[in-house]
Coordinates of C-alpha atoms in Angstrom, one line a residue:
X54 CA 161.5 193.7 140.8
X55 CA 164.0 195.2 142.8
X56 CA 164.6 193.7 146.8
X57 CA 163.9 195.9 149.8
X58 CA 167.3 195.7 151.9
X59 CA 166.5 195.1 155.5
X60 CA 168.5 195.3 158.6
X61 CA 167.4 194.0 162.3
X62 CA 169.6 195.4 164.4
X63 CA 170.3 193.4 167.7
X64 CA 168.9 189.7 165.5
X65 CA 170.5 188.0 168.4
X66 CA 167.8 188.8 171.0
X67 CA 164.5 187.7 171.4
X68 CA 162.5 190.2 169.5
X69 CA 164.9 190.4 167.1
X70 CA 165.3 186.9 166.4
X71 CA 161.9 186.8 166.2
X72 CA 161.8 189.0 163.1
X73 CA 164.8 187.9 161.6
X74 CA 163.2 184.4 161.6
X75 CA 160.2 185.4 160.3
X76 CA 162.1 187.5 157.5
X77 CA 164.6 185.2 156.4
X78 CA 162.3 183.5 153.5
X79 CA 160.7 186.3 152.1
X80 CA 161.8 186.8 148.4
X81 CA 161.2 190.3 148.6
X82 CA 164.3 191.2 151.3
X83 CA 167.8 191.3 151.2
X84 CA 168.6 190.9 154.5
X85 CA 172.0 193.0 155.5
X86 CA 174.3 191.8 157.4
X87 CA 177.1 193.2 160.6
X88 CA 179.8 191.1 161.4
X89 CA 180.3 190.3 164.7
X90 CA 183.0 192.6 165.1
X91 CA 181.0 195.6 163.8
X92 CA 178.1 194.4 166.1
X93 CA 178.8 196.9 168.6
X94 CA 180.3 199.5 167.1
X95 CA 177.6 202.6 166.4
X96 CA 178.9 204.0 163.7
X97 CA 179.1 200.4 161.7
X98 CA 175.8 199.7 163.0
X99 CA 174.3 203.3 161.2
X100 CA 176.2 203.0 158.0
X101 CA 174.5 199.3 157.4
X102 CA 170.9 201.1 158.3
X103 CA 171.6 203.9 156.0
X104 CA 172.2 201.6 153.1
X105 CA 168.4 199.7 154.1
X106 CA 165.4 200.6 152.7
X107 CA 164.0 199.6 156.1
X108 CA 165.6 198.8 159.5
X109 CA 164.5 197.3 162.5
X110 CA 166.0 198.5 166.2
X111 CA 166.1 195.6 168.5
X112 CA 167.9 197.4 171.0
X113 CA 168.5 198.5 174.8
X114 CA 166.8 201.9 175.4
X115 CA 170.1 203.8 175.0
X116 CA 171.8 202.2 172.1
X117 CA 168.0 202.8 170.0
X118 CA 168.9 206.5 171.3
X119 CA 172.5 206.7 170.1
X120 CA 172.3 205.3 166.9
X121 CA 169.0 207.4 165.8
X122 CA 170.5 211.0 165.2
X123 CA 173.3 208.9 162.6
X124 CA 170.8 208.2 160.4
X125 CA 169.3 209.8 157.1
X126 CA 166.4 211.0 158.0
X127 CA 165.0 209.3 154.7
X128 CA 165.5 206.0 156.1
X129 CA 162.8 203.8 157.6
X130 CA 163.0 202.5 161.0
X131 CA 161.1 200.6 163.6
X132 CA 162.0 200.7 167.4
X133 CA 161.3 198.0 169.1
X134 CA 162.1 199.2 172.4
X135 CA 160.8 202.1 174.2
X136 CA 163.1 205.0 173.5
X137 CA 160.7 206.5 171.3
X138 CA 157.1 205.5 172.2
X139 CA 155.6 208.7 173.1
X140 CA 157.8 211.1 171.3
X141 CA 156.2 213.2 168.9
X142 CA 158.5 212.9 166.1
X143 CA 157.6 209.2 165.9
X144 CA 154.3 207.7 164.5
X145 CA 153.5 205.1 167.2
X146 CA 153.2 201.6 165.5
X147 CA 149.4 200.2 166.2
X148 CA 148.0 200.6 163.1
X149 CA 144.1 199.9 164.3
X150 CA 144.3 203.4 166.1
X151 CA 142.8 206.6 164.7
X152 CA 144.4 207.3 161.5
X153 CA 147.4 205.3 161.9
X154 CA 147.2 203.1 159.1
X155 CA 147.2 205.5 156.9
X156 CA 150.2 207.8 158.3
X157 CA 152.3 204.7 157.8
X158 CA 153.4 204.3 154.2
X159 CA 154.9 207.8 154.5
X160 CA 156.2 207.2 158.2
X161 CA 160.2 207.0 158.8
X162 CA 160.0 207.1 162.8
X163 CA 158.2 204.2 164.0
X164 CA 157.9 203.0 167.6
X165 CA 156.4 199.3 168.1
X166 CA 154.2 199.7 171.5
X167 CA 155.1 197.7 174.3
X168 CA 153.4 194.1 174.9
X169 CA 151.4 194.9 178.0
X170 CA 150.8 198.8 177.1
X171 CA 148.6 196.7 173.4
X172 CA 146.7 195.1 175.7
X173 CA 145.8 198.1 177.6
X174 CA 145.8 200.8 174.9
X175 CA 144.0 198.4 172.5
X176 CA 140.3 198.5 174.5
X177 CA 140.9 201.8 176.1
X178 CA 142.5 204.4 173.7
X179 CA 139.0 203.8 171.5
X180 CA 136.7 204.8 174.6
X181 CA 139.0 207.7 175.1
X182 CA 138.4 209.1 171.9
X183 CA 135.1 208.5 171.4
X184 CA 134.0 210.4 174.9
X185 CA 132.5 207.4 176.5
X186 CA 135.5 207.2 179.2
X187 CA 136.8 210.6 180.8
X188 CA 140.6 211.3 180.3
X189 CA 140.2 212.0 184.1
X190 CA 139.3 208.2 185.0
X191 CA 141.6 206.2 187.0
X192 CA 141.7 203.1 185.9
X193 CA 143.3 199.6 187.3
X194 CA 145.3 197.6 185.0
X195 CA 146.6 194.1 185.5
X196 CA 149.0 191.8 183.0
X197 CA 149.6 188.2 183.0
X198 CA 152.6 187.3 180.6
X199 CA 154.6 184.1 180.0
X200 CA 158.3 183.9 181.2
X201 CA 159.4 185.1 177.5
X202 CA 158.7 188.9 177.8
X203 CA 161.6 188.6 180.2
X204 CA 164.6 187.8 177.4
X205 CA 167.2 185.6 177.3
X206 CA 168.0 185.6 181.1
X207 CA 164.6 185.1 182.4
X208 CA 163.7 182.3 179.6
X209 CA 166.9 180.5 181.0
X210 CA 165.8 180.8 184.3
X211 CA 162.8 179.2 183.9
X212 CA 163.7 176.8 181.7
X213 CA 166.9 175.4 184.0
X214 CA 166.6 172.7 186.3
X215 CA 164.2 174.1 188.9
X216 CA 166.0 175.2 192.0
X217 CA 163.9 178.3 192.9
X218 CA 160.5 177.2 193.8
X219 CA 159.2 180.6 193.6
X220 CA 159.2 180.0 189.8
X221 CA 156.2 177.6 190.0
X222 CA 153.5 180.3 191.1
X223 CA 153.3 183.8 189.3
X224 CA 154.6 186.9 190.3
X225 CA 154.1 189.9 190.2
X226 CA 156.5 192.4 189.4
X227 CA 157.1 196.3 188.9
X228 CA 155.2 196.7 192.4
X229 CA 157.1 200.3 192.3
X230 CA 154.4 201.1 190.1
X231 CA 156.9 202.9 187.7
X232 CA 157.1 200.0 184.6
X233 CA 158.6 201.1 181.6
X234 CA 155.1 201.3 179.7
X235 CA 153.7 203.5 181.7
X236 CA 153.8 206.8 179.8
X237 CA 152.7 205.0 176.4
X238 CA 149.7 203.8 178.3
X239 CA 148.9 207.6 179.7
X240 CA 150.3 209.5 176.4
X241 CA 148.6 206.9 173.6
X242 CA 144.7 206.7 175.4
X243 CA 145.1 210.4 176.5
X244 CA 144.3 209.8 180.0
X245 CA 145.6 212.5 182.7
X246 CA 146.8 209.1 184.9
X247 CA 148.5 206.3 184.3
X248 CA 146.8 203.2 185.6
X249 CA 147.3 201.8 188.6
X250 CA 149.6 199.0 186.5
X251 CA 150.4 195.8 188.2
X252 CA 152.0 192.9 185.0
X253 CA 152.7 189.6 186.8
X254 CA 155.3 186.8 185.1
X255 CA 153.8 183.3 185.1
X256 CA 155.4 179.3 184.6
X257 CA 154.2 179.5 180.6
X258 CA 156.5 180.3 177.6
X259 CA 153.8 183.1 175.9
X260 CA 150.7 184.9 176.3
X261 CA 149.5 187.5 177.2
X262 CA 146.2 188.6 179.3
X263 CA 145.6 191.9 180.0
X264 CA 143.1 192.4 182.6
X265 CA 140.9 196.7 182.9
X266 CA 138.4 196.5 185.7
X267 CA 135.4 199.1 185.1
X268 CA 133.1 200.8 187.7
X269 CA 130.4 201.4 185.4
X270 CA 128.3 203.1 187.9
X271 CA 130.9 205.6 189.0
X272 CA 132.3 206.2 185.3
X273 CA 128.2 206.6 183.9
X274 CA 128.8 203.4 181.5
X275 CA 126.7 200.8 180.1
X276 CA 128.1 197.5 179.3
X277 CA 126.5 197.6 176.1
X278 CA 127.7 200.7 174.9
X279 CA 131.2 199.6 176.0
X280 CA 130.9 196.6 173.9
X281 CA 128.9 198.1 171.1
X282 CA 131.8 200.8 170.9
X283 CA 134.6 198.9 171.0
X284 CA 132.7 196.7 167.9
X285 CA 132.3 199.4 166.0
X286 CA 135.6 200.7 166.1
X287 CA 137.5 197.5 165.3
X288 CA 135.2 196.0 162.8
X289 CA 136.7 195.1 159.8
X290 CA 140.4 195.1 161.2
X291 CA 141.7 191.8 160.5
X292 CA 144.5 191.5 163.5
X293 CA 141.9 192.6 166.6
X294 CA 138.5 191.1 167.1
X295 CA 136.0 192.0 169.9
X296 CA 133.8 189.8 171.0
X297 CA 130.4 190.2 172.1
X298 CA 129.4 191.5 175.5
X299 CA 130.1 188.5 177.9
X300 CA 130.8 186.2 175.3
X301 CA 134.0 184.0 174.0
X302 CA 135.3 183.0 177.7
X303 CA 135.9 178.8 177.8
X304 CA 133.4 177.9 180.2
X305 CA 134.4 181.1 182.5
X306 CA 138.0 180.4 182.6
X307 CA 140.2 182.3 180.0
X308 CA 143.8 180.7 179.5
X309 CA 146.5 183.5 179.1
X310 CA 148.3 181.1 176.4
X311 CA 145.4 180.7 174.4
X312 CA 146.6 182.8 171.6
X313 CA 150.6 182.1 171.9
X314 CA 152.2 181.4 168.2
X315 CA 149.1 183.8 166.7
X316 CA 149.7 187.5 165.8
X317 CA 145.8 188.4 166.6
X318 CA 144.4 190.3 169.5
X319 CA 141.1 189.3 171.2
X320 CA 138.9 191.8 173.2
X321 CA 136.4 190.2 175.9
X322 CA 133.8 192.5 177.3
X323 CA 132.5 190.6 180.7
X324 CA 130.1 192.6 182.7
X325 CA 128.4 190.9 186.0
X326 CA 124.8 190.4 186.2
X327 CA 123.5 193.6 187.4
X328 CA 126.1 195.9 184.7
X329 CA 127.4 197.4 187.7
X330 CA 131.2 196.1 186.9
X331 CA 132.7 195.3 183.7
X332 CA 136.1 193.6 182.9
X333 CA 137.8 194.5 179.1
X334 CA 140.6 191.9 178.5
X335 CA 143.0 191.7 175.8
X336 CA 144.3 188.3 174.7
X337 CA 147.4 187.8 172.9
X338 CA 150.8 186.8 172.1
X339 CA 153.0 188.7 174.2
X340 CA 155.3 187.7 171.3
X341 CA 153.2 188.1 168.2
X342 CA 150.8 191.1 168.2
X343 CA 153.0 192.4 171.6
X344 CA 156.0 192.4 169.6
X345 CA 157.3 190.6 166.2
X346 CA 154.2 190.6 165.1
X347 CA 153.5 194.1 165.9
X348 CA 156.4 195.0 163.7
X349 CA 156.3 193.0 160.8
X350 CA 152.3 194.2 160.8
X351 CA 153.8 197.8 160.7
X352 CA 156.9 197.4 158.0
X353 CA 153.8 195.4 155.9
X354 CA 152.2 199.0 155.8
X355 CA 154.9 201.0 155.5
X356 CA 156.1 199.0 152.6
X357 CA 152.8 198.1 150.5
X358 CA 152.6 194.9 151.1
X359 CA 150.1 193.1 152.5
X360 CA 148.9 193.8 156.1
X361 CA 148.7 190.3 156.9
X362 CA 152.1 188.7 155.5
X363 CA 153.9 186.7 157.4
X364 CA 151.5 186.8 160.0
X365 CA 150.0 183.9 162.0
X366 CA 145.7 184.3 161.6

């Protein structure tokens, strides 16, 4: 049988390396090469995608831009970065949604979603759609990553000898309120708002723990039919799991790392005694299912293989 030819473009940084790696073994890819002097060069960079069956862009914003309008229109590509996420000549990449899955062996224009807009879009989009939460609600939204979702520069920083002490706490950051997965978050649930976003960098390599407070009362939910919802709509997907409703925490506590080096996603539903307040939280690899993962589970798809290969269970 004939290899697919695959290209990452931009294998030296972390998301790409990340595929690359993951890639290199496979029996079923050629894997294309650039040379280094070609690396930057748009027009060499195109003419290796066009001769790919499939091509992954693992890319600033604006180089993902330029190099898209060089390419056939035939060929298939996945963009890693967020040039494309809510454009509607690209199928955005979380296959668990709506009809997704199915729109992805045919798809050429594929956008992987940003690592904290899964853990956000993953329990709310399907409440959205159902008609149990109103696109009007404004909701709250809060992130917890490990120091890799920063890239090269920030993993260095944290991983030199320590000389900024601010490093040992977490922080959080994008307190503009304007983060760069903001308008996947509104655009992919369908909500009128974007939430009220904060992410916040901690002293851990990856993980991911997204965190969506719910007023029941003033949004006319029940815990249960939260839960029971969110069930109903991920049963049978093998890469998300939802737990039952205030079930699955350690003891109360909840480590953010829990599921670094898996590809899975994990949905809590915690609801206080009363079922006044609810808390939805996705756990998962800010790495895996927020990025690599979320790819290779996309080109799986789009080439007929199997969801699941390569993946970490």
């Amino acid at each position: 049988m004939a290899k697919y030819k695959i290209f990452v473009d931009g294998s030296a940084g972390t998301t790409g390396l990340r595929i690359a790696d993951r890639l290199a073994a496979w029996p079923e890819f050629e894997i294309l090469k650039i040379s280094e002097a070609d690396r930057k060069d748009v027009h060499a960079r195109a003419a290796v995608i066009n001769e790919s069956d499939l091509s992954f862009l693992c890319l600033p914003d604006d180089a993902a831009r330029e190099v898209v309008p060089l390419l056939r229109p035939d060929v298939r590509v996945l963009d890693t970065s967020t040039a494309h996420r809510t454009s509607p000549d690209w199928l955005y990449g979380l296959p668990e949604l709506g009809t997704t899955r199915q729109k992805l062996p045919a798809a050429t224009r594929v956008a992987v979603p940003g690592c904290h807009a899964t853990g956000f879009i993953a329990p709310v989009a399907p409440l959205v759609e159902k008609g149990l939460l109103p696109k009007t609600a404004r909701l709250s939204c809060y992130s917890l990553t490990g120091y890799s979702g920063g890239g090269k520069k920030m993993i260095a920083e944290y991983e030199a000898p320590r000389e900024n002490g601010a490093l040992n706490a977490p922080r959080p950051y994008g307190l503009a309120l304007h983060h760069k997965h903001l308008p996947e978050m509104k655009a992919i649930t369908g909500l009128e708002c974007a939430p009220n976003f904060v992410p916040i960098v901690a002293d851990y390599y990856a993980g991911m723990e997204t965190m969506i407070p719910l007023d029941l009362v003033a949004l006319g939910l029940d815990a249960r039919q939260v839960a029971d919802a969110l069930a109903a709509y991920y049963a049978g997907a093998r890469m998300i799991t939802v737990h039952p409703l205030c079930e699955g925490t350690d003891g109360g506590f909840l480590a953010a790392n829990k599921l670094a080096g898996s590809d899975r996603l994990e949905i809590f539903c915690l609801a206080n005694p009363d079922g006044t307040q609810m808390q939805l939280i996705s756990l998962f690899d800010n790495l895996g299912k927020g990025s690599s993962g979320a790819a290779v589970q996309c080109m799986n798809l789009m080439l007929g293989l199997d969801e699941c290969a390569g993946l970490a269970l």
